[in-house]
CSV table of C-alpha atoms and ligand atoms in Angstrom, one decimal:
chain,number,residue,atom,x,y,z
M,8,UNK,CA,-32.8,-118.2,26.4
M,9,UNK,CA,-29.7,-120.4,26.9
M,10,UNK,CA,-27.3,-121.5,24.1
M,11,UNK,CA,-25.0,-124.5,24.4
M,12,UNK,CA,-22.3,-126.0,22.0
M,13,UNK,CA,-21.6,-129.7,22.3
M,14,UNK,CA,-18.9,-131.4,20.3
M,15,UNK,CA,-18.7,-134.3,17.9
M,16,UNK,CA,-17.4,-137.5,19.6
M,17,UNK,CA,-15.7,-140.8,18.7
M,18,UNK,CA,-16.9,-143.8,20.7
M,19,UNK,CA,-15.3,-146.4,20.3
M,20,UNK,CA,-11.7,-146.0,19.3
M,21,UNK,CA,-11.1,-149.4,17.8
M,22,UNK,CA,-10.6,-150.9,21.2
M,23,UNK,CA,-12.9,-150.0,24.1
M,24,UNK,CA,-16.1,-151.1,22.4
M,25,UNK,CA,-19.0,-149.3,24.1
M,26,UNK,CA,-16.6,-148.0,26.8
M,27,UNK,CA,-14.2,-145.5,25.4
M,28,UNK,CA,-15.2,-142.1,24.1
M,29,UNK,CA,-13.4,-139.0,22.9
M,30,UNK,CA,-14.6,-135.4,22.5
M,31,UNK,CA,-13.4,-133.7,19.3
M,32,UNK,CA,-12.6,-130.0,19.3
M,33,UNK,CA,-14.9,-129.7,16.2
M,34,UNK,CA,-17.4,-130.0,14.5
M,35,UNK,CA,-20.2,-129.4,17.0
M,36,UNK,CA,-23.9,-128.9,17.4
M,37,UNK,CA,-25.4,-125.7,18.9
M,38,UNK,CA,-28.7,-125.8,20.8
M,39,UNK,CA,-30.8,-122.9,21.9
M,40,UNK,CA,-33.6,-123.4,24.5
M,41,UNK,CA,-36.3,-121.1,25.7
M,42,UNK,CA,-38.9,-121.7,28.4
M,43,UNK,CA,-42.2,-123.2,27.2
M,44,UNK,CA,-45.1,-125.3,28.6
M,45,UNK,CA,-44.8,-127.9,25.8
M,46,UNK,CA,-41.6,-128.9,24.0
M,47,UNK,CA,-41.2,-127.9,20.3
M,48,UNK,CA,-38.2,-128.7,18.1
M,49,UNK,CA,-36.7,-126.9,15.2
M,50,UNK,CA,-33.7,-128.3,13.4
M,51,UNK,CA,-31.4,-126.5,11.0
M,52,UNK,CA,-27.9,-127.2,9.6
M,53,UNK,CA,-26.2,-130.3,8.1
M,54,UNK,CA,-28.5,-133.3,7.6
M,55,UNK,CA,-31.4,-131.5,9.3
M,56,UNK,CA,-33.9,-132.8,6.7
M,57,UNK,CA,-33.4,-136.3,8.1
M,58,UNK,CA,-34.1,-135.5,11.7
M,59,UNK,CA,-37.6,-135.9,13.1
M,60,UNK,CA,-39.0,-132.8,14.9
M,61,UNK,CA,-41.7,-134.7,16.9
M,62,UNK,CA,-40.4,-134.4,20.4
M,63,UNK,CA,-41.2,-138.1,21.1
M,64,UNK,CA,-38.9,-139.1,18.2
M,65,UNK,CA,-36.1,-136.5,18.6
M,66,UNK,CA,-33.1,-137.0,20.9
M,67,UNK,CA,-33.5,-133.5,22.3
M,68,UNK,CA,-37.2,-134.0,22.9
M,69,UNK,CA,-36.6,-137.2,24.8
M,70,UNK,CA,-34.0,-135.4,26.9
M,71,UNK,CA,-36.5,-132.6,27.7
M,72,UNK,CA,-39.0,-135.2,28.8
M,73,UNK,CA,-36.4,-137.1,30.9
M,74,UNK,CA,-35.5,-133.9,32.8
M,75,UNK,CA,-39.2,-132.9,33.0
M,76,UNK,CA,-38.1,-129.6,31.4
M,77,UNK,CA,-40.3,-128.6,28.4
M,78,UNK,CA,-38.8,-125.9,26.1
M,79,UNK,CA,-38.7,-124.5,22.6
M,80,UNK,CA,-35.6,-126.2,21.4
M,81,UNK,CA,-33.6,-125.1,18.3
M,82,UNK,CA,-30.9,-127.4,17.1
M,83,UNK,CA,-28.2,-126.1,14.7
M,84,UNK,CA,-26.5,-129.3,13.4
M,85,UNK,CA,-22.8,-129.1,12.7
M,86,UNK,CA,-22.3,-132.9,13.1
M,87,UNK,CA,-23.8,-134.9,10.3
M,88,UNK,CA,-26.3,-137.6,11.3
M,89,UNK,CA,-25.2,-141.3,10.7
M,90,UNK,CA,-21.6,-140.2,10.6
M,91,UNK,CA,-20.0,-142.1,13.5
M,92,UNK,CA,-19.2,-138.8,15.0
M,93,UNK,CA,-21.9,-138.8,17.7
M,94,UNK,CA,-24.4,-136.6,15.9
M,95,UNK,CA,-27.4,-137.4,18.1
M,96,UNK,CA,-25.2,-137.4,21.2
M,97,UNK,CA,-24.1,-133.9,20.5
M,98,UNK,CA,-27.7,-132.7,20.3
M,99,UNK,CA,-28.7,-134.7,23.3
M,100,UNK,CA,-25.7,-133.5,25.4
M,101,UNK,CA,-26.2,-129.8,24.5
M,102,UNK,CA,-29.9,-130.0,25.2
M,103,UNK,CA,-29.3,-131.6,28.7
M,104,UNK,CA,-26.8,-129.0,29.7
M,105,UNK,CA,-28.9,-126.1,28.2
M,106,UNK,CA,-32.1,-127.2,30.0
M,107,UNK,CA,-30.2,-127.6,33.3
M,108,UNK,CA,-29.0,-124.0,32.9
M,109,UNK,CA,-32.3,-122.6,31.7
M,110,UNK,CA,-34.3,-124.0,34.6
M,111,UNK,CA,-31.5,-123.9,37.1
M,112,UNK,CA,-32.0,-127.6,37.8
M,113,UNK,CA,-28.6,-128.1,39.5
M,114,UNK,CA,-28.1,-131.7,38.3
M,115,UNK,CA,-24.6,-133.2,38.5
M,116,UNK,CA,-22.9,-134.2,35.3
M,117,UNK,CA,-23.6,-137.9,35.7
M,118,UNK,CA,-27.4,-137.2,35.9
M,119,UNK,CA,-27.1,-135.1,32.7
M,120,UNK,CA,-25.2,-137.9,31.0
M,121,UNK,CA,-27.9,-140.4,31.9
M,122,UNK,CA,-30.7,-138.0,30.6
M,123,UNK,CA,-28.7,-137.4,27.4
M,124,UNK,CA,-28.2,-141.2,27.0
M,125,UNK,CA,-32.0,-141.7,27.0
M,126,UNK,CA,-32.2,-139.3,24.1
M,127,UNK,CA,-29.4,-141.2,22.4
M,128,UNK,CA,-31.5,-144.4,22.7
M,129,UNK,CA,-34.1,-143.0,20.3
M,130,UNK,CA,-31.6,-143.2,17.5
M,131,UNK,CA,-29.4,-146.2,18.4
M,132,UNK,CA,-32.0,-148.4,20.0
M,133,UNK,CA,-30.0,-148.7,23.2
M,134,UNK,CA,-29.1,-146.1,25.9
M,135,UNK,CA,-25.4,-145.9,25.4
M,136,UNK,CA,-23.5,-143.2,27.3
M,137,UNK,CA,-20.2,-143.7,25.5
M,138,UNK,CA,-20.8,-140.7,23.1
M,139,UNK,CA,-22.8,-138.5,25.5
M,140,UNK,CA,-20.3,-138.7,28.3
M,141,UNK,CA,-17.4,-137.1,26.3
M,142,UNK,CA,-19.9,-134.7,24.6
M,143,UNK,CA,-20.8,-133.4,28.1
M,144,UNK,CA,-17.5,-133.8,30.0
M,145,UNK,CA,-14.9,-133.4,27.3
M,146,UNK,CA,-11.6,-135.2,26.9
M,147,UNK,CA,-11.3,-139.0,26.9
M,148,UNK,CA,-13.9,-140.9,28.8
M,149,UNK,CA,-14.2,-144.5,30.1
M,150,UNK,CA,-17.9,-145.4,30.7
M,151,UNK,CA,-18.7,-148.5,32.7
M,152,UNK,CA,-21.6,-149.7,34.9
M,153,UNK,CA,-19.8,-148.3,37.9
M,154,UNK,CA,-19.3,-144.8,36.6
M,155,UNK,CA,-17.4,-142.5,34.3
M,156,UNK,CA,-13.7,-141.8,34.4
M,157,UNK,CA,-12.2,-138.9,32.4
M,158,UNK,CA,-8.7,-138.1,31.2
M,159,UNK,CA,-7.8,-134.7,29.8
M,160,UNK,CA,-5.9,-134.8,26.6
M,161,UNK,CA,-4.9,-132.5,23.7
M,162,UNK,CA,-3.9,-135.2,21.2
M,163,UNK,CA,-4.0,-134.2,17.5
M,164,UNK,CA,-6.7,-136.0,15.5
M,165,UNK,CA,-8.1,-136.2,11.9
M,166,UNK,CA,-11.7,-137.3,11.4
M,167,UNK,CA,-12.4,-138.1,7.8
M,168,UNK,CA,-16.1,-138.4,6.9
M,169,UNK,CA,-17.1,-140.0,3.6
M,170,UNK,CA,-20.4,-139.0,2.0
M,171,UNK,CA,-21.8,-142.5,2.6
M,172,UNK,CA,-24.1,-143.2,5.5
M,173,UNK,CA,-24.0,-146.0,8.1
M,174,UNK,CA,-26.6,-146.1,10.7
M,175,UNK,CA,-25.6,-147.2,14.2
M,176,UNK,CA,-28.4,-149.8,14.1
M,177,UNK,CA,-26.9,-151.4,11.0
M,178,UNK,CA,-23.4,-151.2,12.3
M,179,UNK,CA,-24.5,-153.0,15.5
M,180,UNK,CA,-26.0,-155.9,13.5
M,181,UNK,CA,-22.5,-156.9,12.3
M,182,UNK,CA,-21.0,-157.0,15.7
M,183,UNK,CA,-20.0,-160.6,16.5
M,184,UNK,CA,-22.0,-162.2,19.3
M,185,UNK,CA,-18.8,-163.9,20.8
M,186,UNK,CA,-15.1,-163.7,20.7
M,187,UNK,CA,-12.1,-166.0,21.5
M,188,UNK,CA,-9.9,-165.9,24.6
M,189,UNK,CA,-7.0,-164.8,22.3
M,190,UNK,CA,-9.1,-161.8,21.1
M,191,UNK,CA,-10.1,-161.0,24.6
M,192,UNK,CA,-6.4,-160.9,25.7
M,193,UNK,CA,-5.5,-158.7,22.7
M,194,UNK,CA,-8.4,-156.4,23.4
M,195,UNK,CA,-7.5,-155.9,27.0
M,196,UNK,CA,-3.9,-155.2,26.0
M,197,UNK,CA,-5.0,-152.6,23.4
M,198,UNK,CA,-7.4,-150.9,25.7
M,199,UNK,CA,-4.8,-150.6,28.5
M,200,UNK,CA,-2.2,-149.3,26.0
M,201,UNK,CA,-4.6,-146.7,24.7
M,202,UNK,CA,-5.6,-145.5,28.2
M,203,UNK,CA,-1.9,-145.1,29.2
M,204,UNK,CA,-1.3,-143.2,25.9
M,205,UNK,CA,-4.2,-140.8,26.7
M,206,UNK,CA,-2.8,-140.2,30.2
M,207,UNK,CA,0.6,-139.4,28.8
M,208,UNK,CA,-0.7,-137.6,25.7
M,209,UNK,CA,1.4,-140.0,23.6
M,210,UNK,CA,0.1,-140.5,20.1
M,211,UNK,CA,2.2,-143.6,19.5
M,212,UNK,CA,0.7,-145.5,22.5
M,213,UNK,CA,-2.8,-144.3,21.6
M,214,UNK,CA,-2.3,-145.4,18.0
M,215,UNK,CA,-1.0,-148.8,19.1
M,216,UNK,CA,-4.0,-149.2,21.4
M,217,UNK,CA,-6.5,-148.6,18.6
M,218,UNK,CA,-6.0,-152.2,17.5
M,219,UNK,CA,-9.1,-154.3,17.5
M,220,UNK,CA,-9.7,-157.6,15.6
M,221,UNK,CA,-13.2,-158.3,16.8
M,222,UNK,CA,-15.6,-155.5,15.8
M,223,UNK,CA,-13.6,-153.2,13.5
M,224,UNK,CA,-12.9,-155.8,10.7
M,225,UNK,CA,-16.7,-156.5,10.4
M,226,UNK,CA,-17.6,-152.8,10.3
M,227,UNK,CA,-14.8,-152.0,7.9
M,228,UNK,CA,-16.7,-154.0,5.3
M,229,UNK,CA,-19.4,-151.3,5.4
M,230,UNK,CA,-17.0,-148.5,4.5
M,231,UNK,CA,-15.9,-148.4,0.9
M,232,UNK,CA,-12.1,-147.8,0.7
M,233,UNK,CA,-11.5,-148.4,4.4
M,234,UNK,CA,-8.2,-150.3,4.0
M,235,UNK,CA,-6.8,-147.8,1.4
M,236,UNK,CA,-7.7,-144.8,3.6
M,237,UNK,CA,-6.2,-146.4,6.7
M,238,UNK,CA,-2.9,-147.3,4.8
M,239,UNK,CA,-2.7,-143.8,3.3
M,240,UNK,CA,-3.1,-142.2,6.7
M,241,UNK,CA,-0.4,-144.4,8.3
M,242,UNK,CA,1.9,-143.7,5.3
M,243,UNK,CA,1.4,-139.9,5.9
M,244,UNK,CA,2.4,-140.2,9.5
M,245,UNK,CA,-0.7,-141.2,11.5
M,246,UNK,CA,0.2,-143.3,14.5
M,247,UNK,CA,-3.1,-145.1,14.5
M,248,UNK,CA,-6.3,-145.3,12.4
M,249,UNK,CA,-9.7,-146.8,13.1
M,250,UNK,CA,-13.4,-146.4,12.6
M,251,UNK,CA,-14.9,-143.5,14.6
M,252,UNK,CA,-17.7,-145.1,16.6
M,253,UNK,CA,-20.1,-147.0,14.3
M,254,UNK,CA,-18.7,-145.3,11.2
M,255,UNK,CA,-18.4,-144.4,8.4
M,256,UNK,CA,-16.1,-141.7,9.7
M,257,UNK,CA,-12.5,-142.8,10.2
M,258,UNK,CA,-10.4,-141.4,12.9
M,259,UNK,CA,-6.6,-141.0,12.8
M,260,UNK,CA,-4.3,-139.9,15.7
M,261,UNK,CA,-1.0,-138.2,14.9
M,262,UNK,CA,1.5,-135.6,15.9
M,263,UNK,CA,0.2,-132.1,15.3
M,264,UNK,CA,2.8,-131.4,12.6
M,265,UNK,CA,1.5,-134.4,10.5
M,266,UNK,CA,-2.2,-133.5,10.8
M,267,UNK,CA,-2.4,-131.6,7.5
M,268,UNK,CA,-0.6,-134.4,5.5
M,269,UNK,CA,-2.7,-137.1,7.2
M,270,UNK,CA,-6.0,-135.3,6.3
M,271,UNK,CA,-4.9,-134.8,2.7
M,272,UNK,CA,-3.9,-138.5,2.3
M,273,UNK,CA,-7.2,-139.7,3.7
M,274,UNK,CA,-9.2,-137.4,1.4
M,275,UNK,CA,-7.1,-138.5,-1.6
M,276,UNK,CA,-7.6,-142.2,-0.8
M,277,UNK,CA,-11.4,-141.9,-0.5
M,278,UNK,CA,-11.3,-139.9,-3.7
M,279,UNK,CA,-9.4,-142.7,-5.5
M,280,UNK,CA,-12.2,-145.2,-4.8
M,281,UNK,CA,-14.8,-142.7,-6.0
M,282,UNK,CA,-16.1,-141.5,-2.6
M,283,UNK,CA,-16.3,-137.9,-1.7
M,284,UNK,CA,-15.3,-137.0,1.8
M,285,UNK,CA,-14.4,-134.2,4.1
M,286,UNK,CA,-11.7,-134.1,6.8
M,287,UNK,CA,-11.7,-132.3,10.1
M,288,UNK,CA,-8.2,-131.4,11.3
M,289,UNK,CA,-8.9,-131.4,15.0
M,290,UNK,CA,-7.8,-132.5,18.5
M,291,UNK,CA,-9.3,-133.8,21.7
M,292,UNK,CA,-11.5,-131.0,23.0
M,293,UNK,CA,-13.8,-129.7,25.7
M,294,UNK,CA,-17.3,-130.9,26.5
M,295,UNK,CA,-20.6,-129.0,26.3
M,296,UNK,CA,-20.1,-125.3,26.8
M,297,UNK,CA,-22.8,-122.7,27.8
M,298,UNK,CA,-22.5,-119.5,25.8
M,299,UNK,CA,-23.2,-116.2,27.6
I,329,HSE,N1,-20.3,-147.4,20.7
I,329,HSE,C1,-21.4,-147.5,19.8
I,329,HSE,C2,-21.1,-148.4,18.7
I,329,HSE,C3,-21.8,-146.1,19.3
I,329,HSE,O1,-19.9,-148.5,18.3
I,329,HSE,O2,-22.0,-149.1,18.2
I,329,HSE,C4,-23.0,-145.6,19.9
I,329,HSE,O3,-22.9,-145.4,21.2
């Protein structure tokens, strides 16, 4: 039996739509795999009642099929589904790494990312690697058609997750089909600034680079209290705030000394609009880890 922990992720970060991803130190999913002739899936933990256990409909089952590695798979969910925190990606990434270790497949990490992205497609409808790449590799990742670039970082983060649910499919329906040249210029500037900030571990640059006027405003409409929560986080010391992935989780970057105040401000602001939420005081973290 092999056990692997894979973390929650944020992908996108305001800018970097479908390109940028970030591994969070927590929360995480834990996946156990045992050799079998046919794949079976058991799911426990947060939101497990909403996750299909038929291998054909489950991210982990699709990964097992993509790797031609049937197994008894047990998923202990720490990342709530439909949160914007890469829930299905965490399960898919952990499963890919666990099966690789279980059967000594020897795949390189890009192959595992591709297999995990196939699992992700079951949930989102498209095979995105922007969540599974950081879930496997850790740190900050840039995924393009040409490959994956990673930058290590230890930036302090707060992810605040309201009790509401936004599916990735619904959040993709509100993405504009085109954008102006002005928006393109702004987006390139923000993405470049964010990347430089990650390389320098500079929360001010990263926060500035989270700006996005194309996708984020449309998706913010799906999150009750978005503007109030963002303003409260900034007031409490966050250097940048945006939607985590497709939402509804919101992600703030800050100095470590401001993390507690930022988390508390975000919780209070959601509470003030009648929405319960929970905050993860975290940082950029490692990718999938095999337990002994
Ligand atoms: N980047 C995707 C989105 C998340 O924002 O829709 C799923 O990969």
